[in-house]
CSV table of C-alpha atoms in Angstrom, one decimal:
chain,number,residue,atom,x,y,z
W,1,UNK,CA,57.8,10.9,55.3
W,2,UNK,CA,58.6,11.7,52.4
W,3,UNK,CA,56.1,13.0,49.9
W,4,UNK,CA,55.0,10.1,46.9
W,5,UNK,CA,55.7,10.8,43.6
W,6,UNK,CA,52.7,8.6,42.8
W,7,UNK,CA,50.3,6.5,44.7
W,8,UNK,CA,50.1,2.8,44.2
W,9,UNK,CA,47.7,-0.4,44.7
W,10,UNK,CA,50.5,-1.8,46.8
W,11,UNK,CA,51.0,1.7,49.1
W,12,UNK,CA,49.1,1.1,52.1
W,13,UNK,CA,46.0,3.7,52.3
W,14,UNK,CA,47.5,5.0,55.9
W,15,UNK,CA,50.9,6.5,53.8
W,16,UNK,CA,47.8,8.5,51.1
W,17,UNK,CA,47.0,9.9,53.7
W,18,UNK,CA,49.6,10.9,55.7
W,19,UNK,CA,50.8,12.4,52.4
W,20,UNK,CA,47.7,14.1,52.0
W,21,UNK,CA,45.4,14.2,54.9
W,22,UNK,CA,43.0,16.4,52.2
W,23,UNK,CA,42.3,13.0,50.4
W,24,UNK,CA,40.0,12.0,53.5
W,25,UNK,CA,37.3,13.9,51.6
W,26,UNK,CA,38.2,11.8,47.7
W,27,UNK,CA,38.3,8.7,49.6
W,28,UNK,CA,34.4,9.8,51.4
W,29,UNK,CA,33.2,10.4,48.2
W,30,UNK,CA,34.2,6.8,46.6
W,31,UNK,CA,31.7,5.5,49.6
W,32,UNK,CA,34.9,3.6,51.5
W,33,UNK,CA,34.8,3.3,54.7
W,34,UNK,CA,37.2,4.4,57.5
W,35,UNK,CA,39.0,1.5,60.0
W,36,UNK,CA,40.9,0.3,57.0
W,37,UNK,CA,44.4,-0.1,59.4
W,38,UNK,CA,47.8,-0.9,57.4
W,39,UNK,CA,45.6,-2.4,54.6
W,40,UNK,CA,47.1,-1.3,51.0
W,41,UNK,CA,44.4,-0.1,48.6
W,42,UNK,CA,44.3,-2.4,46.5
W,43,UNK,CA,42.8,-4.0,49.3
W,44,UNK,CA,40.7,-1.0,51.0
W,45,UNK,CA,39.2,-0.4,47.2
W,46,UNK,CA,38.5,-4.4,46.5
W,47,UNK,CA,36.8,-4.8,49.6
W,48,UNK,CA,34.4,-1.5,49.3
W,49,UNK,CA,33.5,-2.4,45.6
W,50,UNK,CA,35.6,0.4,44.0
W,51,UNK,CA,38.7,0.3,41.0
W,52,UNK,CA,41.4,0.1,41.7
W,53,UNK,CA,43.0,1.9,39.0
W,54,UNK,CA,40.5,5.2,38.6
W,55,UNK,CA,40.5,5.3,42.7
W,56,UNK,CA,44.9,5.9,42.4
W,57,UNK,CA,43.8,8.5,39.4
W,58,UNK,CA,41.6,10.8,41.5
W,59,UNK,CA,43.7,10.7,44.0
W,60,UNK,CA,47.5,10.9,41.6
W,61,UNK,CA,45.6,13.6,40.3
W,62,UNK,CA,44.3,15.6,43.0
W,63,UNK,CA,48.2,15.3,44.8
W,64,UNK,CA,48.9,16.8,42.0
W,65,UNK,CA,51.4,13.8,41.6
W,66,UNK,CA,51.6,11.7,38.1
W,67,UNK,CA,48.4,9.5,37.2
W,68,UNK,CA,47.2,7.6,34.8
W,69,UNK,CA,43.6,7.3,32.9
W,70,UNK,CA,43.7,4.9,30.5
W,71,UNK,CA,41.8,2.4,32.8
W,72,UNK,CA,39.2,5.1,34.3
W,73,UNK,CA,36.0,3.0,34.9
W,74,UNK,CA,33.5,4.7,34.2
W,75,UNK,CA,31.1,3.6,36.2
W,76,UNK,CA,33.1,3.3,39.5
W,77,UNK,CA,34.4,7.5,38.1
W,78,UNK,CA,30.4,9.1,38.3
W,79,UNK,CA,29.9,7.0,41.0
W,80,UNK,CA,32.6,9.7,43.0
W,81,UNK,CA,31.6,12.5,40.8
W,82,UNK,CA,27.8,12.1,42.0
W,83,UNK,CA,28.5,12.2,45.0
W,84,UNK,CA,31.0,14.7,44.9
W,85,UNK,CA,27.3,16.9,44.0
W,86,UNK,CA,25.8,15.5,46.8
W,87,UNK,CA,28.6,16.8,49.0
W,88,UNK,CA,29.1,20.8,47.7
W,89,UNK,CA,24.9,20.9,47.5
W,90,UNK,CA,23.6,19.4,50.3
W,91,UNK,CA,26.4,19.6,53.0
W,92,UNK,CA,29.4,22.4,51.6
W,93,UNK,CA,27.4,24.8,50.4
W,94,UNK,CA,24.2,24.7,52.8
W,95,UNK,CA,26.9,24.9,55.3
W,96,UNK,CA,28.3,28.3,53.5
W,97,UNK,CA,25.3,29.9,53.6
W,98,UNK,CA,24.2,29.0,57.2
W,99,UNK,CA,27.6,30.3,58.6
W,100,UNK,CA,27.5,33.4,56.2
W,101,UNK,CA,23.9,34.5,57.3
W,102,UNK,CA,24.9,34.1,61.6
W,103,UNK,CA,28.3,36.2,60.0
W,104,UNK,CA,26.3,38.7,59.2
W,105,UNK,CA,23.4,39.4,61.7
W,106,UNK,CA,26.2,39.5,64.0
W,107,UNK,CA,27.7,42.5,62.6
W,108,UNK,CA,26.1,45.6,61.1
W,109,UNK,CA,23.3,44.5,59.4
W,110,UNK,CA,21.8,46.0,56.9
W,111,UNK,CA,21.4,46.9,52.9
W,112,UNK,CA,24.5,46.0,51.8
W,113,UNK,CA,24.6,42.4,53.8
W,114,UNK,CA,21.4,41.5,51.9
W,115,UNK,CA,22.3,41.8,48.1
W,116,UNK,CA,25.6,39.8,49.6
W,117,UNK,CA,23.0,37.1,51.0
W,118,UNK,CA,21.6,36.9,47.3
W,119,UNK,CA,24.7,36.8,45.9
W,120,UNK,CA,25.4,33.5,47.2
W,121,UNK,CA,21.8,32.3,47.0
W,122,UNK,CA,22.0,32.2,43.1
W,123,UNK,CA,25.3,31.6,43.3
W,124,UNK,CA,24.5,28.5,44.9
W,125,UNK,CA,21.0,28.4,42.3
W,126,UNK,CA,23.8,27.9,39.6
W,127,UNK,CA,25.8,25.5,41.1
W,128,UNK,CA,22.7,23.2,41.5
W,129,UNK,CA,21.5,23.8,38.0
W,130,UNK,CA,25.2,22.4,36.9
W,131,UNK,CA,25.4,19.6,38.8
W,132,UNK,CA,21.7,18.7,38.0
W,133,UNK,CA,22.2,19.0,34.6
W,134,UNK,CA,25.1,16.6,34.4
W,135,UNK,CA,23.2,14.2,37.0
W,136,UNK,CA,20.7,14.0,34.7
W,137,UNK,CA,22.0,14.8,31.5
W,138,UNK,CA,25.8,13.8,30.7
W,139,UNK,CA,25.9,10.3,33.5
W,140,UNK,CA,22.2,9.1,31.7
W,141,UNK,CA,24.1,9.5,27.8
W,142,UNK,CA,26.8,8.2,29.1
W,143,UNK,CA,25.3,4.8,31.2
W,144,UNK,CA,23.1,4.8,27.6
W,145,UNK,CA,27.2,4.1,25.9
W,146,UNK,CA,28.0,1.5,28.2
W,147,UNK,CA,25.0,0.1,27.2
W,148,UNK,CA,26.3,-0.2,23.3
W,149,UNK,CA,24.0,2.4,23.2
W,150,UNK,CA,25.8,5.4,20.5
W,151,UNK,CA,23.6,8.2,19.9
W,152,UNK,CA,25.0,10.2,16.8
W,153,UNK,CA,23.1,13.6,17.2
W,154,UNK,CA,25.3,14.1,20.5
W,155,UNK,CA,28.8,13.6,21.7
W,156,UNK,CA,30.6,14.3,25.3
W,157,UNK,CA,32.3,17.1,23.2
W,158,UNK,CA,29.2,19.0,23.4
W,159,UNK,CA,29.4,18.9,27.4
W,160,UNK,CA,31.0,22.7,27.4
W,161,UNK,CA,30.2,24.8,30.1
W,162,UNK,CA,32.0,27.6,32.1
W,163,UNK,CA,33.4,25.6,34.4
W,164,UNK,CA,35.9,29.0,35.6
W,165,UNK,CA,33.0,30.8,35.9
W,166,UNK,CA,31.3,29.5,38.9
W,167,UNK,CA,34.7,29.4,40.7
W,168,UNK,CA,35.4,32.9,39.9
W,169,UNK,CA,32.0,34.3,41.7
W,170,UNK,CA,33.0,32.1,44.8
W,171,UNK,CA,36.6,34.5,44.5
W,172,UNK,CA,34.3,37.1,44.0
W,173,UNK,CA,31.7,37.1,47.0
W,174,UNK,CA,34.8,36.2,49.4
W,175,UNK,CA,37.4,39.3,47.8
W,176,UNK,CA,33.5,41.5,48.5
W,177,UNK,CA,33.7,40.8,51.9
W,178,UNK,CA,37.8,40.9,51.9
W,179,UNK,CA,38.0,43.9,50.6
W,180,UNK,CA,34.6,45.9,50.8
W,181,UNK,CA,32.6,44.6,54.1
W,182,UNK,CA,33.7,46.7,57.0
W,183,UNK,CA,33.2,45.2,60.0
W,184,UNK,CA,35.3,44.4,63.5
W,185,UNK,CA,35.0,41.9,65.6
W,186,UNK,CA,34.0,39.6,62.7
W,187,UNK,CA,35.7,35.9,63.8
W,188,UNK,CA,32.8,34.7,62.4
W,189,UNK,CA,32.9,36.5,58.8
W,190,UNK,CA,37.6,35.4,59.3
W,191,UNK,CA,35.3,31.8,59.6
W,192,UNK,CA,33.1,31.3,56.7
W,193,UNK,CA,35.7,33.1,54.0
W,194,UNK,CA,37.8,30.0,55.1
W,195,UNK,CA,35.5,27.6,54.7
W,196,UNK,CA,34.7,29.8,51.1
W,197,UNK,CA,38.8,29.2,50.4
W,198,UNK,CA,38.2,25.4,50.9
W,199,UNK,CA,34.9,25.2,49.1
W,200,UNK,CA,36.6,26.8,45.7
W,201,UNK,CA,39.7,24.7,45.7
W,202,UNK,CA,37.4,22.2,46.2
W,203,UNK,CA,35.7,22.5,43.5
W,204,UNK,CA,38.5,23.5,41.4
W,205,UNK,CA,39.6,19.8,41.7
W,206,UNK,CA,36.4,18.7,41.6
W,207,UNK,CA,36.3,20.5,37.4
W,208,UNK,CA,39.7,18.9,37.3
W,209,UNK,CA,38.2,15.2,37.5
W,210,UNK,CA,35.7,15.5,35.0
W,211,UNK,CA,38.3,17.4,33.0
W,212,UNK,CA,40.8,15.8,32.6
W,213,UNK,CA,39.3,12.5,33.7
W,214,UNK,CA,36.0,11.6,32.6
W,215,UNK,CA,35.5,13.8,29.1
W,216,UNK,CA,39.0,12.0,28.3
W,217,UNK,CA,37.8,8.5,29.0
W,218,UNK,CA,34.0,8.7,27.6
W,219,UNK,CA,35.5,10.6,24.3
W,220,UNK,CA,37.9,7.1,24.5
W,221,UNK,CA,34.4,4.3,24.8
W,222,UNK,CA,32.5,7.2,22.1
W,223,UNK,CA,35.7,5.8,19.6
W,224,UNK,CA,35.6,2.8,20.7
W,225,UNK,CA,31.7,1.6,19.8
W,226,UNK,CA,31.5,4.3,16.6
W,227,UNK,CA,35.0,1.3,15.6
W,228,UNK,CA,33.1,-1.6,16.3
W,229,UNK,CA,30.1,-0.2,14.5
W,230,UNK,CA,31.8,0.5,11.7
W,231,UNK,CA,33.9,-2.8,12.1
W,232,UNK,CA,30.7,-4.5,11.5
W,233,UNK,CA,28.9,-2.9,8.7
W,234,UNK,CA,27.1,-0.7,10.0
W,235,UNK,CA,26.8,3.2,9.9
W,236,UNK,CA,28.8,4.7,12.5
W,237,UNK,CA,28.5,8.7,13.3
W,238,UNK,CA,30.1,11.2,10.7
W,239,UNK,CA,33.0,12.6,12.4
W,240,UNK,CA,34.6,16.2,10.8
W,241,UNK,CA,38.6,15.5,9.5
W,242,UNK,CA,40.7,16.5,12.1
W,243,UNK,CA,42.0,19.5,10.2
W,244,UNK,CA,37.9,21.4,10.3
W,245,UNK,CA,37.0,21.4,13.3
W,246,UNK,CA,33.5,22.9,13.9
W,247,UNK,CA,32.3,26.0,15.7
W,248,UNK,CA,29.6,24.1,17.7
W,249,UNK,CA,32.0,22.6,20.3
W,250,UNK,CA,32.6,26.1,21.2
W,251,UNK,CA,30.4,27.7,24.1
W,252,UNK,CA,29.4,30.8,23.5
W,253,UNK,CA,31.3,32.8,25.9
W,254,UNK,CA,34.0,31.2,23.6
W,255,UNK,CA,33.0,32.2,20.5
W,256,UNK,CA,32.4,35.7,22.2
W,257,UNK,CA,36.2,36.1,22.7
W,258,UNK,CA,37.2,34.4,20.0
W,259,UNK,CA,35.9,37.1,17.6
W,260,UNK,CA,37.5,40.1,20.2
W,261,UNK,CA,40.6,38.3,19.3
W,262,UNK,CA,40.1,38.3,15.4
W,263,UNK,CA,39.3,41.7,15.8
W,264,UNK,CA,42.7,42.5,17.4
W,265,UNK,CA,42.3,43.1,20.9
W,266,UNK,CA,44.7,42.2,23.8
W,267,UNK,CA,43.3,40.1,26.6
W,268,UNK,CA,43.0,43.2,29.0
W,269,UNK,CA,40.7,44.4,26.6
W,270,UNK,CA,38.5,42.0,25.9
W,271,UNK,CA,38.5,41.4,30.0
W,272,UNK,CA,37.1,44.9,29.5
W,273,UNK,CA,34.4,44.2,26.5
W,274,UNK,CA,33.1,41.8,27.7
W,275,UNK,CA,33.2,42.6,32.0
W,276,UNK,CA,35.7,39.6,32.4
W,277,UNK,CA,39.1,39.0,34.6
W,278,UNK,CA,42.0,39.2,32.8
W,279,UNK,CA,42.6,36.0,34.3
W,280,UNK,CA,38.9,34.5,32.9
W,281,UNK,CA,40.3,35.8,29.7
W,282,UNK,CA,43.1,34.1,29.3
W,283,UNK,CA,41.5,30.5,30.9
W,284,UNK,CA,39.0,30.9,28.5
W,285,UNK,CA,41.8,31.7,25.4
W,286,UNK,CA,43.8,28.1,26.7
W,287,UNK,CA,40.2,25.7,26.4
W,288,UNK,CA,39.8,27.4,23.3
W,289,UNK,CA,43.3,26.9,22.2
W,290,UNK,CA,42.7,22.9,23.1
W,291,UNK,CA,39.5,22.3,21.6
W,292,UNK,CA,40.5,23.5,18.4
W,293,UNK,CA,44.1,23.1,18.3
W,294,UNK,CA,45.0,26.1,17.0
W,295,UNK,CA,47.1,28.4,19.6
W,296,UNK,CA,47.8,31.7,17.5
W,297,UNK,CA,46.3,34.8,17.0
W,298,UNK,CA,46.8,34.7,12.8
W,299,UNK,CA,44.8,31.5,13.6
W,300,UNK,CA,42.0,32.1,15.4
W,301,UNK,CA,41.4,34.8,13.3
W,302,UNK,CA,41.5,32.9,9.6
W,303,UNK,CA,38.8,31.1,12.2
W,304,UNK,CA,36.4,33.4,13.4
W,305,UNK,CA,36.4,34.5,9.7
W,306,UNK,CA,35.8,30.6,7.6
W,307,UNK,CA,33.2,29.9,10.0
W,308,UNK,CA,31.2,33.6,9.8
W,309,UNK,CA,32.4,34.6,13.3
W,310,UNK,CA,33.1,38.2,11.7
W,311,UNK,CA,33.3,40.3,8.9
W,312,UNK,CA,36.3,40.9,6.6
W,313,UNK,CA,35.8,44.2,7.2
W,314,UNK,CA,36.0,44.5,11.4
W,315,UNK,CA,39.5,42.7,10.2
W,316,UNK,CA,42.5,44.9,12.0
W,317,UNK,CA,45.0,44.0,8.7
W,318,UNK,CA,48.2,44.9,11.3
W,319,UNK,CA,47.7,42.7,14.0
């Protein structure tokens, strides 16, 4: 079957799965029952109470297809994200932990093994804190927006988390086992490393849905509510001019990187200074540019000066 460029409502659900069987996980996170035969995507979504446009946006995004995100249903998308969180916290990560213990116990047990397990347990705690924060704080905020309540002291732009850091840590654990954990008879360990690789890809896809579909949809809802308040003669939350981005939308690590950029440091130097990978630094710089709309080193340097992140004496005049 030729790969579809875009899934549409009239396609059979069966076609979607044949095109990309990894979407079975997404289907389950929409709480769609299997056994749908030759029904179309629209028929299956309507039968299961799922917004069709939102389902299509997620599946097309995850498959690297063309997608439309203007008609996202936030209740449907939040339900999907919550089930994804449950999947990671209650199924995927505990399963990996269980198999990791089996693999390590099956081989030579030593102090390094215990350190590796602590590394994984700390990672699980970090993911749990992040996802519980989204469940309890972010989604509650969006539910208030959906009820027509505008919070003048908060916006989705404040939702700044280090997704890359979580994905990088899981990849680091995999690499430690592959390059440094010397153990033969490692069939069990190979199996759990494969699970870690799949989990890492699943997490990155999950974060992509949040960044590409969820956050823009919330921003549109915020803007719509503020416009309505203004039209009704009520004071809306003051918005900053487009040409004056605020430093508050940046995370602490992003501020650190801007300071290093302003001091004339290259990505490799920044990575060494902040104990990060060069890839992570590059990703942070892309995120910073997207948030601020500033894409040049000179522009970031000026931003750092204007917002008192660096002193003029720290600037390299020859950069």
